[in-house]
Coordinates of C-alpha atoms in Angstrom, one line a residue:
Chain U
M10 CA 5.4 25.3 -14.9
K11 CA 2.2 24.0 -12.7
W12 CA 0.1 24.9 -15.6
Y13 CA 2.0 22.7 -17.9
L14 CA 2.2 20.0 -15.5
Y15 CA -1.4 20.1 -14.9
F16 CA -2.2 20.3 -18.8
T17 CA 0.0 17.0 -19.3
G18 CA -1.2 15.4 -16.1
C19 CA -5.0 15.9 -17.3
L20 CA -3.9 14.6 -20.9
L21 CA -2.5 11.6 -19.4
L22 CA -5.2 10.8 -17.0
L23 CA -7.7 11.3 -20.1
T24 CA -5.6 8.6 -22.0
L25 CA -5.5 6.3 -19.1
T26 CA -9.2 6.6 -18.6
S27 CA -10.3 6.0 -21.9
V28 CA -7.9 2.9 -22.3
A29 CA -9.2 1.8 -18.7
Q30 CA -12.6 2.1 -19.7
K31 CA -12.3 0.1 -23.1
K32 CA -10.8 -3.1 -21.0
K33 CA -12.3 -3.3 -17.9
P34 CA -14.0 -6.8 -17.4
V35 CA -16.9 -7.0 -15.3
H36 CA -15.4 -9.1 -12.8
D37 CA -13.1 -6.3 -11.9
Q38 CA -15.9 -4.0 -10.6
M39 CA -14.8 -2.5 -7.3
G40 CA -16.7 -0.9 -4.7
I41 CA -15.6 1.0 -1.4
L42 CA -15.8 -0.8 2.3
E43 CA -15.7 2.0 4.7
L44 CA -14.7 0.8 8.2
H45 CA -15.7 3.1 11.1
I46 CA -13.4 2.0 13.8
S47 CA -15.0 2.7 17.1
H48 CA -12.8 2.7 20.4
S49 CA -14.2 1.5 23.7
Q50 CA -12.9 0.1 26.9
N51 CA -15.4 -1.8 28.7
Q52 CA -18.1 -0.3 26.7
V53 CA -17.5 3.2 27.4
P54 CA -16.3 5.0 24.6
L55 CA -12.2 5.2 24.9
R56 CA -10.9 8.9 24.9
I57 CA -7.7 10.7 25.5
G58 CA -7.6 12.0 29.1
G59 CA -10.6 9.7 30.1
T60 CA -10.1 7.3 33.0
F61 CA -10.5 3.5 32.7
Q62 CA -10.0 0.4 34.2
N63 CA -7.8 -2.8 33.4
Q64 CA -8.5 -6.5 34.4
L65 CA -7.4 -6.0 37.7
G66 CA -9.3 -3.0 38.3
Q67 CA -6.2 -0.6 38.1
S68 CA -7.2 2.6 37.1
F69 CA -5.2 4.5 34.1
T70 CA -5.9 7.9 32.3
L71 CA -5.5 7.1 28.4
R72 CA -2.7 9.3 26.9
K73 CA -2.2 7.7 23.6
L74 CA -3.5 5.0 21.5
K75 CA -2.1 4.4 18.1
Y76 CA -1.8 1.6 15.7
Y77 CA -1.3 0.4 12.3
L78 CA -3.9 -1.8 10.1
S79 CA -2.4 -2.9 6.7
G80 CA -3.1 -5.3 4.1
F81 CA -7.1 -5.8 4.1
S82 CA -8.1 -8.3 1.6
I83 CA -10.9 -10.8 1.1
S84 CA -8.6 -13.2 0.2
Q85 CA -5.9 -14.5 2.9
V86 CA -3.3 -13.7 0.5
A87 CA -3.0 -9.9 0.7
A88 CA -1.8 -8.0 -2.8
T89 CA 0.3 -4.9 -2.3
P90 CA -0.5 -3.9 1.2
S91 CA -2.0 -0.5 2.1
Y92 CA -1.1 1.1 5.4
Y93 CA -3.3 2.8 7.7
L94 CA -2.2 4.7 11.2
V95 CA -5.3 4.9 13.3
D96 CA -4.6 7.4 16.4
I97 CA -7.9 8.1 18.6
A98 CA -6.7 11.7 18.8
D99 CA -7.3 12.1 15.2
S100 CA -11.1 11.0 14.4
N101 CA -10.3 11.2 10.7
S102 CA -7.8 8.3 11.1
C103 CA -10.2 6.3 12.6
T104 CA -12.3 5.7 9.2
I105 CA -10.7 3.9 6.8
R106 CA -11.8 3.3 3.0
L107 CA -11.1 0.1 1.3
K108 CA -11.4 -0.7 -2.3
L109 CA -12.8 -4.1 -2.7
P110 CA -14.3 -5.9 -5.6
A111 CA -17.8 -6.2 -5.8
G112 CA -19.2 -9.3 -4.2
I113 CA -20.8 -10.8 -1.3
Y114 CA -18.3 -12.0 1.6
N115 CA -18.6 -13.4 4.9
R116 CA -14.6 -12.6 6.2
L117 CA -12.4 -9.8 5.8
Y118 CA -8.7 -10.1 6.2
G119 CA -6.2 -7.5 7.4
W120 CA -3.3 -7.2 9.6
I121 CA -2.2 -5.3 12.6
G122 CA 1.1 -3.8 12.4
V123 CA 3.2 -3.4 9.0
D124 CA 4.8 -6.3 7.5
S125 CA 8.4 -7.0 7.6
A126 CA 9.0 -5.8 4.0
A127 CA 8.2 -2.7 4.7
N128 CA 10.4 -2.6 7.8
C129 CA 13.4 -3.6 5.9
S130 CA 13.1 -0.9 2.8
G131 CA 14.5 2.4 4.2
A132 CA 12.9 5.5 4.5
Q133 CA 9.3 5.4 3.8
T134 CA 6.4 8.3 3.4
G135 CA 3.0 8.9 4.0
V136 CA 1.6 7.2 7.2
L137 CA 4.9 5.1 7.3
D138 CA 6.8 8.5 7.2
P139 CA 8.8 8.3 10.8
V140 CA 8.0 11.7 11.9
H141 CA 4.5 9.9 12.9
D142 CA 6.6 8.9 15.9
M143 CA 5.8 5.1 15.4
F144 CA 9.6 4.1 14.4
W145 CA 12.5 2.6 16.3
T146 CA 15.7 4.4 15.2
W147 CA 18.0 2.3 17.4
N148 CA 16.5 -1.2 16.6
T149 CA 15.0 -0.6 12.8
G150 CA 11.5 -1.2 12.4
Y151 CA 7.8 0.2 13.0
I152 CA 5.9 0.3 16.3
Q153 CA 3.0 -1.6 15.4
F154 CA 1.1 -0.4 18.3
K155 CA 1.5 2.2 21.1
I156 CA -0.7 2.4 24.6
E157 CA 0.1 5.1 26.8
G158 CA -1.3 6.4 30.0
D159 CA -0.7 7.7 33.7
A160 CA -1.3 4.7 36.3
E161 CA -1.4 5.3 39.8
S162 CA -0.4 1.7 40.6
S163 CA 2.3 2.0 38.1
S164 CA 5.8 1.1 39.2
A165 CA 7.7 3.0 36.7
P166 CA 9.4 6.0 38.0
N167 CA 7.2 8.4 35.9
G168 CA 4.0 6.5 36.7
K169 CA 3.2 6.0 33.5
M170 CA 2.2 2.7 31.6
E171 CA 3.6 2.5 28.3
Y172 CA 3.4 -0.3 25.7
H173 CA 5.2 0.1 22.7
I174 CA 4.9 -3.1 20.7
G175 CA 6.8 -4.0 17.5
G176 CA 9.6 -6.3 16.1
Y177 CA 9.8 -7.9 13.0
R178 CA 12.9 -9.9 13.2
H179 CA 12.0 -13.9 13.5
P180 CA 11.2 -15.2 16.1
F181 CA 9.7 -12.2 17.7
N182 CA 7.5 -10.9 14.6
T183 CA 4.8 -8.8 16.2
I184 CA 2.6 -8.5 13.1
Q185 CA -0.8 -10.0 13.3
Q186 CA -3.3 -11.4 10.9
I187 CA -7.0 -10.4 11.9
T188 CA -9.8 -12.2 10.4
L189 CA -13.1 -10.4 10.6
Q190 CA -16.6 -12.0 10.4
P191 CA -19.5 -9.5 9.8
K192 CA -22.5 -10.9 12.0
S193 CA -24.3 -12.2 8.7
H194 CA -22.3 -11.2 5.6
M195 CA -21.0 -7.9 3.6
E196 CA -21.9 -7.0 0.2
I197 CA -19.7 -4.9 -1.7
R198 CA -21.4 -3.1 -4.8
A199 CA -19.5 -1.9 -7.9
G200 CA -19.1 2.1 -7.7
R201 CA -21.0 2.3 -4.1
T202 CA -19.7 2.5 -0.7
T203 CA -20.8 0.0 1.9
R204 CA -20.5 1.2 5.7
M205 CA -19.6 -1.3 8.7
V206 CA -18.6 -0.4 11.9
L207 CA -15.3 -2.2 13.3
Q208 CA -15.2 -2.3 17.3
M209 CA -11.9 -2.1 19.0
E210 CA -12.6 -3.1 22.8
L211 CA -9.5 -2.4 24.5
Y212 CA -10.6 -4.3 27.7
H213 CA -9.9 -7.6 25.8
F214 CA -6.4 -6.5 25.6
W215 CA -5.8 -6.2 29.3
E216 CA -7.7 -9.5 29.8
A217 CA -5.5 -11.3 27.4
A218 CA -2.4 -9.7 28.5
G219 CA -2.7 -10.3 32.1
I220 CA -0.5 -7.0 32.7
S221 CA -0.5 -5.6 35.9
F222 CA 0.8 -1.8 36.0
S223 CA 2.7 -2.5 39.0
E224 CA 4.4 -5.4 37.9
R225 CA 5.0 -4.4 34.3
P226 CA 4.3 -1.0 33.4
V227 CA 6.8 -1.1 30.5
V228 CA 7.3 -2.9 27.5
A229 CA 9.1 -1.3 24.6
V230 CA 11.2 -3.4 23.0
P231 CA 10.9 -6.6 20.7
G232 CA 10.8 -9.9 22.1
E233 CA 9.1 -12.8 23.9
Q234 CA 6.8 -10.1 26.0
A235 CA 6.0 -7.9 22.7
V236 CA 4.9 -10.9 21.0
K237 CA 2.4 -11.9 23.8
L238 CA 0.9 -8.1 23.8
A239 CA 0.7 -8.3 20.2
R240 CA -1.5 -11.4 20.2
A241 CA -3.3 -10.1 22.9
F242 CA -4.2 -6.9 20.9
K243 CA -5.7 -8.8 18.2
T244 CA -8.4 -9.9 20.3
C245 CA -9.8 -6.4 20.6
F246 CA -11.2 -6.2 17.0
Q247 CA -14.6 -7.1 15.7
I248 CA -17.0 -6.0 13.3
I249 CA -20.2 -5.3 14.6
D250 CA -22.0 -4.2 11.2
Chain F
M16 CA -6.7 35.8 -36.3
S17 CA -4.7 39.1 -36.1
N18 CA -0.9 39.1 -36.2
R19 CA -0.5 40.4 -32.8
K20 CA -2.4 37.4 -31.6
W21 CA -0.4 35.2 -33.5
I22 CA 2.9 36.6 -31.8
G23 CA 1.3 36.4 -28.4
W24 CA 0.6 32.7 -29.0
I25 CA 4.3 32.1 -30.3
L26 CA 5.6 34.0 -27.7
M27 CA 3.5 32.1 -25.0
I28 CA 4.9 28.8 -26.3
A29 CA 8.3 29.8 -26.6
V30 CA 8.5 30.9 -22.9
L31 CA 6.8 27.8 -21.9
V32 CA 9.1 25.5 -23.6
G33 CA 12.0 27.6 -22.3
F34 CA 10.3 27.4 -18.9
C35 CA 10.1 23.2 -19.1
A36 CA 13.4 22.6 -20.2
F37 CA 14.9 24.7 -17.8
Q38 CA 12.4 23.5 -14.7
I39 CA 12.4 19.6 -15.7
H40 CA 16.0 19.5 -15.9
P41 CA 16.6 15.9 -14.4
P42 CA 18.9 15.3 -11.8
R43 CA 22.3 14.0 -13.0
K44 CA 22.8 10.3 -12.6
I45 CA 26.1 9.5 -11.0
G46 CA 25.9 6.2 -9.8
L47 CA 28.6 4.6 -7.5
N48 CA 31.7 3.5 -8.5
I49 CA 32.5 -0.2 -7.4
P50 CA 36.3 -0.7 -7.0
K51 CA 37.7 -3.0 -9.4
G52 CA 38.0 -6.5 -8.0
W53 CA 35.5 -5.8 -5.2
P54 CA 32.5 -7.7 -4.6
Q55 CA 29.1 -6.6 -5.8
P56 CA 27.3 -4.9 -3.0
E57 CA 24.5 -7.1 -1.7
T58 CA 22.6 -4.1 -0.8
N59 CA 20.1 -2.6 -3.1
W60 CA 19.6 0.6 -1.7
F61 CA 20.0 2.8 -4.7
A62 CA 17.8 1.1 -7.1
T63 CA 15.1 3.1 -5.9
N64 CA 17.0 6.0 -4.9
P65 CA 19.5 6.6 -7.7
V66 CA 22.3 8.4 -6.8
T67 CA 22.7 12.0 -8.6
E68 CA 25.0 14.7 -8.5
E69 CA 22.2 16.6 -7.1
G70 CA 21.0 14.3 -4.6
F71 CA 24.5 13.7 -3.6
Q72 CA 25.4 17.8 -2.9
L73 CA 22.1 18.1 -0.8
G74 CA 23.4 15.2 1.3
R75 CA 26.6 16.6 1.6
K76 CA 25.0 19.9 2.7
L77 CA 22.8 18.2 5.1
F78 CA 25.4 16.1 6.8
Y79 CA 27.6 19.3 7.2
D80 CA 24.4 21.1 8.6
G81 CA 24.1 21.7 12.3
R82 CA 20.4 22.7 12.1
L83 CA 19.8 18.7 12.0
S84 CA 20.4 19.1 15.6
K85 CA 18.3 20.8 18.4
D86 CA 20.8 23.8 19.1
G87 CA 22.4 23.9 16.2
N88 CA 25.8 22.3 17.3
F89 CA 25.8 19.2 16.5
P90 CA 25.9 18.5 12.8
C91 CA 26.6 14.7 11.4
A92 CA 30.0 15.9 10.7
G93 CA 30.5 16.8 14.3
C94 CA 31.1 13.3 15.3
H95 CA 32.2 11.9 12.1
Q96 CA 35.4 14.1 10.5
Q97 CA 36.7 13.3 7.3
F98 CA 40.3 13.3 8.5
A99 CA 39.3 10.5 10.8
A100 CA 37.8 8.5 8.4
F101 CA 34.6 10.0 9.2
S102 CA 34.9 8.8 13.0
T103 CA 35.5 11.4 16.1
F104 CA 39.2 12.2 16.2
D105 CA 40.9 11.3 19.7
H106 CA 37.3 10.5 21.7
D107 CA 36.6 7.4 23.1
L108 CA 32.8 8.5 23.4
S109 CA 31.8 11.5 21.3
H110 CA 29.7 14.7 22.7
G111 CA 26.1 15.4 22.1
F112 CA 23.6 17.9 23.0
N113 CA 23.7 19.6 26.7
N114 CA 27.1 18.2 27.4
A115 CA 25.8 14.6 27.3
L116 CA 28.2 11.8 26.0
T117 CA 27.1 8.9 23.7
T118 CA 27.7 5.3 24.9
R119 CA 29.7 3.9 21.9
N120 CA 32.5 5.1 20.0
A121 CA 31.4 7.0 16.6
P122 CA 32.5 4.1 14.0
V123 CA 34.2 5.3 10.7
L124 CA 31.7 6.1 7.6
Q125 CA 33.2 4.4 4.6
N126 CA 32.2 1.7 2.3
L127 CA 28.6 1.4 3.8
I128 CA 27.2 0.0 1.0
W129 CA 28.5 -3.3 1.7
M130 CA 27.4 -3.3 4.9
P131 CA 24.1 -4.9 5.6
A132 CA 23.7 -3.6 9.2
F133 CA 24.6 -0.3 11.1
H134 CA 25.7 0.3 14.9
W135 CA 28.2 -1.8 16.6
D136 CA 25.0 -4.0 17.3
G137 CA 23.8 -3.9 14.0
G138 CA 20.4 -2.6 14.9
V139 CA 19.7 -0.5 11.8
N140 CA 18.8 -2.6 8.6
H141 CA 19.3 0.2 6.2
L142 CA 21.3 3.0 5.4
E143 CA 18.5 5.4 4.7
V144 CA 17.4 4.8 8.3
Q145 CA 20.5 5.3 9.9
P146 CA 20.8 8.9 10.6
L147 CA 17.3 8.9 12.7
S148 CA 19.2 7.3 15.4
P149 CA 21.7 10.3 16.0
I150 CA 19.1 13.0 15.0
T151 CA 16.6 12.1 17.7
S152 CA 19.2 10.6 20.1
P153 CA 18.7 12.7 23.3
G154 CA 22.5 12.5 23.9
E155 CA 23.7 13.3 20.4
M156 CA 21.8 15.8 17.9
A157 CA 18.7 15.7 20.6
E158 CA 16.2 16.9 17.8
S159 CA 12.5 15.9 16.4
L160 CA 12.1 14.5 13.0
P161 CA 9.1 17.3 12.5
S162 CA 11.2 20.0 13.8
V163 CA 14.0 19.1 11.3
I164 CA 11.7 19.3 8.4
S165 CA 9.9 22.1 9.3
K166 CA 13.7 23.8 9.5
L167 CA 14.7 22.6 5.9
K168 CA 11.3 23.8 4.7
A169 CA 11.8 27.2 5.9
D170 CA 15.2 27.8 4.0
P171 CA 14.8 28.7 0.2
K172 CA 18.2 27.1 -0.6
Y173 CA 17.3 23.8 0.8
R174 CA 13.8 24.5 -1.2
T175 CA 15.7 24.6 -4.3
M176 CA 18.1 21.8 -4.0
F177 CA 15.3 19.6 -2.8
R178 CA 13.6 20.4 -6.3
S179 CA 16.8 20.2 -8.4
A180 CA 17.6 16.7 -6.5
F181 CA 14.2 15.1 -6.7
N182 CA 12.3 17.0 -9.1
S183 CA 9.4 17.9 -6.9
D184 CA 8.7 20.6 -4.5
S185 CA 7.7 18.6 -1.5
I186 CA 10.5 18.3 1.5
T187 CA 10.0 15.2 3.5
S188 CA 12.0 13.0 5.7
Q189 CA 12.1 10.5 3.3
R190 CA 13.4 12.8 0.7
M191 CA 16.0 14.2 3.4
L192 CA 17.2 10.4 4.4
Q193 CA 17.9 9.5 0.6
A194 CA 19.9 12.6 -0.2
L195 CA 21.7 11.5 3.3
A196 CA 22.0 7.7 1.9
Q197 CA 23.3 9.0 -1.3
F198 CA 26.3 11.2 0.3
M199 CA 26.8 8.3 2.6
G200 CA 27.0 5.6 0.3
S201 CA 29.5 7.5 -2.0
L202 CA 31.8 7.6 1.0
I203 CA 33.9 4.9 -0.6
S204 CA 37.8 4.4 0.3
S205 CA 39.6 1.9 -2.1
Q206 CA 42.8 3.8 -3.0
S207 CA 44.9 3.3 -0.3
K208 CA 48.6 2.0 -0.9
Y209 CA 47.4 -1.9 -0.4
D210 CA 44.6 -1.2 -3.1
A211 CA 48.0 0.1 -5.4
V212 CA 49.9 -2.9 -4.5
K213 CA 46.7 -5.3 -5.1
A214 CA 46.6 -3.3 -8.9
G215 CA 50.2 -4.0 -9.5
K216 CA 51.0 0.0 -9.2
A217 CA 53.0 -0.2 -6.0
Q218 CA 55.2 -2.5 -3.8
F219 CA 55.0 -3.0 -0.1
S220 CA 58.2 -2.6 1.8
I221 CA 59.8 -5.9 3.4
S222 CA 58.2 -4.9 6.9
E223 CA 54.7 -4.5 5.0
A224 CA 55.0 -7.3 3.4
A225 CA 55.8 -9.3 6.5
G226 CA 52.9 -7.5 8.0
Y227 CA 50.8 -8.6 5.4
Q228 CA 51.5 -12.4 6.1
V229 CA 51.1 -11.9 9.8
F230 CA 47.4 -10.3 8.9
L231 CA 46.6 -13.3 6.5
Q232 CA 47.4 -15.7 9.2
H233 CA 45.6 -13.7 12.1
C234 CA 43.3 -11.3 11.2
N235 CA 41.6 -11.9 7.6
R236 CA 39.4 -14.6 8.9
C237 CA 37.0 -11.6 10.7
H238 CA 38.9 -8.6 9.0
T239 CA 38.3 -10.1 5.5
E240 CA 39.7 -8.6 2.4
P241 CA 39.1 -6.3 0.5
L242 CA 36.8 -4.4 2.9
F243 CA 38.9 -5.9 5.8
T244 CA 35.6 -6.8 7.7
N245 CA 33.2 -9.7 7.3
N246 CA 30.5 -7.5 9.1
S247 CA 29.8 -10.3 11.4
F248 CA 29.6 -9.9 15.2
Q249 CA 32.1 -11.4 17.5
N250 CA 32.9 -11.1 21.3
T251 CA 36.3 -10.5 21.5
G252 CA 37.1 -11.0 25.3
L253 CA 36.7 -7.5 26.5
Q254 CA 35.8 -7.3 30.0
P255 CA 32.3 -5.4 30.3
S256 CA 32.2 -2.0 31.4
S257 CA 30.4 -1.7 34.8
R258 CA 29.6 1.6 33.7
L259 CA 28.2 1.1 30.2
Y260 CA 27.0 -2.3 30.7
D261 CA 26.4 -3.0 27.0
I262 CA 25.5 -6.2 26.0
G263 CA 26.0 -5.5 22.1
R264 CA 24.2 -7.5 19.7
A265 CA 21.8 -9.4 22.1
R266 CA 20.3 -6.2 22.7
I267 CA 19.0 -6.1 19.3
T268 CA 18.4 -10.2 18.8
S269 CA 17.4 -11.2 22.5
I270 CA 19.6 -14.1 21.7
P271 CA 21.8 -14.6 25.2
S272 CA 24.5 -16.1 23.3
D273 CA 24.8 -12.9 21.2
S274 CA 25.7 -11.2 24.5
F275 CA 28.6 -8.8 24.2
K276 CA 29.1 -9.5 20.4
F277 CA 29.8 -6.2 18.7
K278 CA 30.2 -5.8 14.8
V279 CA 33.9 -6.4 13.5
P280 CA 35.0 -3.0 12.2
S281 CA 37.1 -2.6 9.2
L282 CA 40.8 -2.3 9.3
R283 CA 40.7 0.2 6.5
N284 CA 41.8 3.8 7.7
S285 CA 42.1 2.4 11.3
T286 CA 45.6 4.3 11.8
V287 CA 43.8 7.5 11.9
S288 CA 40.7 6.2 13.6
A289 CA 41.7 5.8 17.1
P290 CA 40.5 5.3 19.7
Y291 CA 39.2 1.6 19.4
M292 CA 36.5 -0.8 20.3
H293 CA 33.2 -0.2 20.5
D294 CA 33.4 1.8 23.7
G295 CA 37.1 3.6 22.4
R296 CA 38.6 2.0 25.5
F297 CA 42.0 1.6 23.5
A298 CA 43.5 4.9 22.5
T299 CA 46.4 3.2 20.4
L300 CA 46.8 -0.2 17.9
S301 CA 49.3 -1.6 20.3
Q302 CA 46.7 -1.6 23.4
V303 CA 44.6 -3.6 20.8
L304 CA 47.3 -6.0 19.8
N305 CA 48.1 -6.5 23.3
H306 CA 44.6 -7.0 24.3
Y307 CA 44.3 -9.8 21.6
R308 CA 47.8 -11.3 22.6
K309 CA 47.2 -11.7 26.3
G310 CA 44.0 -9.2 27.6
M311 CA 41.1 -11.1 26.8
V312 CA 38.7 -12.3 29.4
H313 CA 35.8 -14.5 29.3
P314 CA 32.9 -13.3 31.0
G315 CA 30.9 -16.6 30.7
V316 CA 29.9 -16.2 27.3
S317 CA 31.8 -17.5 24.4
V318 CA 34.6 -15.7 23.0
D319 CA 35.3 -16.0 19.5
S320 CA 37.3 -19.3 19.3
L321 CA 40.0 -18.1 16.5
I322 CA 41.3 -15.4 19.3
A323 CA 40.2 -17.2 22.5
A324 CA 43.6 -18.6 23.3
G325 CA 45.4 -15.6 22.4
L326 CA 47.0 -14.4 19.4
P327 CA 50.6 -15.9 19.4
I328 CA 52.2 -13.1 17.7
T329 CA 56.0 -11.8 18.3
P330 CA 56.7 -8.2 19.1
Q331 CA 58.7 -8.2 15.5
Q332 CA 55.4 -9.2 14.0
Q333 CA 53.5 -6.7 15.6
L334 CA 55.5 -4.2 14.3
D335 CA 55.4 -5.7 10.7
L336 CA 51.3 -5.8 11.1
F337 CA 51.2 -2.1 12.1
S338 CA 53.5 -1.4 8.9
F339 CA 51.0 -3.3 6.9
L340 CA 48.1 -1.4 8.6
Y341 CA 49.3 2.0 7.5
T342 CA 49.0 0.7 3.9
L343 CA 45.3 0.7 4.5
K344 CA 45.7 4.4 4.9
D345 CA 43.7 6.1 2.1
D346 CA 44.8 9.7 1.6
T347 CA 42.6 10.4 -1.1
F348 CA 39.6 9.6 0.5
L349 CA 40.7 11.4 3.7
K350 CA 41.5 14.4 1.7
N351 CA 38.8 14.4 -0.7
P352 CA 37.4 17.9 -1.2
R353 CA 34.3 16.4 -2.5
F354 CA 33.4 14.9 1.0
G355 CA 34.2 17.7 2.9
P356 CA 32.0 20.7 4.1
P357 CA 30.1 22.5 1.2
P358 CA 31.7 26.0 0.3
A359 CA 29.2 27.9 2.3
E360 CA 29.3 25.9 5.3
K361 CA 33.1 25.9 5.6
S362 CA 32.9 29.9 5.7
R363 CA 30.7 29.5 8.1
S364 CA 32.5 27.1 10.5
Q365 CA 35.6 29.3 9.7
Q366 CA 33.8 32.4 11.5
Q367 CA 33.5 30.4 14.5
P368 CA 36.5 29.5 15.9
A369 CA 35.2 27.6 19.2
S370 CA 33.7 24.9 16.8
H371 CA 32.1 21.8 18.7
N372 CA 33.7 19.8 15.7
Y373 CA 37.3 19.8 16.9
H374 CA 37.4 19.8 20.8

């Protein structure tokens, strides 16, 4: 059975590649952009179990940082979106490979979170599989990002800070477009891999969100607060070549 | 080439062809029967998940399998009993893991493909993702999704059934949910006496006919034929419970005027799906009607204007209305063995007299 499948698979592939080779236009040549996401807090590398401070000097021990990136494109209108789940506990997930048409660019567009179409299309698989614990079951939708930790100053009964940010329904849509600008430019060469570092500086989030762990240790429902925090989260990302 | 080699080749090819014909037998498409005269469902859930006999049977097995819950005691069917139109018979709230109670009345499961959103507050937007909520809720099935998947993967019977339903060996949450959707989407109730009357195959009694007129005058705006719900969210003037303090639809939309609104339930099979309302506070239909006649309260936010003044229904009209509601009971649906436990689960549950399903 398997043997048979492999055989047909190979045949199909051969046919397809031969057809594709014949028809491939010059301008459609693709290269790879490999983005290495480097996470920091106040320029100190972020790690699970590490202790850091927010903008008010309230310290926290990081327990979880996970988020979705999607729809990378060199034009503002993304084609079929692909989704990436970045989890700082899993270093493999912090490198994402994007297939882009060869060329020289000074901007890369993408999204933090999962678009509303994917939020409304039923059971998904791959990084969008709800087994990854980034999905709300009581109010359908993906959690665009999750930050959790223990914080002395937290007023929550379990002494935690917990920001689970999501929601795709108008007017509380939390998906955020980001525009990444390399310092000079970025060159994608056909059939080659270009590597760049995407810096994620969490301190910008605390600063933009203006969060105090004693006043608002938890945000875990869609709504106004979620949108505010989603906007703050997007300020963390920057390409540093 | 020697004869023996030839025979070897022919045999190998024959075996291969036979094997493939056997293995790549595609799942048999059965689709869903839209009853005559009903609207086409606006949902298009089965475009990407065609209903097949194998998928339906897998979904049915999953629906009746306690292993989808943490301790094995709470299958979907524990709270969604066929004879109660897949609601929980005689329970205002339902029992879950570790003696927990749910916070809302288990809704009936019928005609779900005409329903754009699930839960009393409409928080769930697709039939496929609906089961995630009870499976992972700590007070219901209390299980984690990865754990359910690994239990399914460990069972050879499931491996076979997933393979024949989806033509592939992988068992994922997506396939489990698609199979469950195929089963649940197939739960169509359309063969009540009312339906027979509409099809010209039966006649209402005098009381039923009078009740139908009462229904058309006072109920049909929200409990709209032929589904007997318009799937809207309404505040029906129920005093909010000081224990549950459930704000309803506003929990999902964050819009203050949606406070205390809940989804309009269908009246189909309502005579077997007591108790009533989102928290099951009314044990009988009389109590429901009494509420609509004179029991509504106005907790600061708008009660649906059609009923806010109280329904002017006489006792005789109420009796006639009940007669009519009985014509919406669909025994074909309530007793259809295809929707009941698969044979293996049936014999298992018969071995356990103290089943959680019927306490």
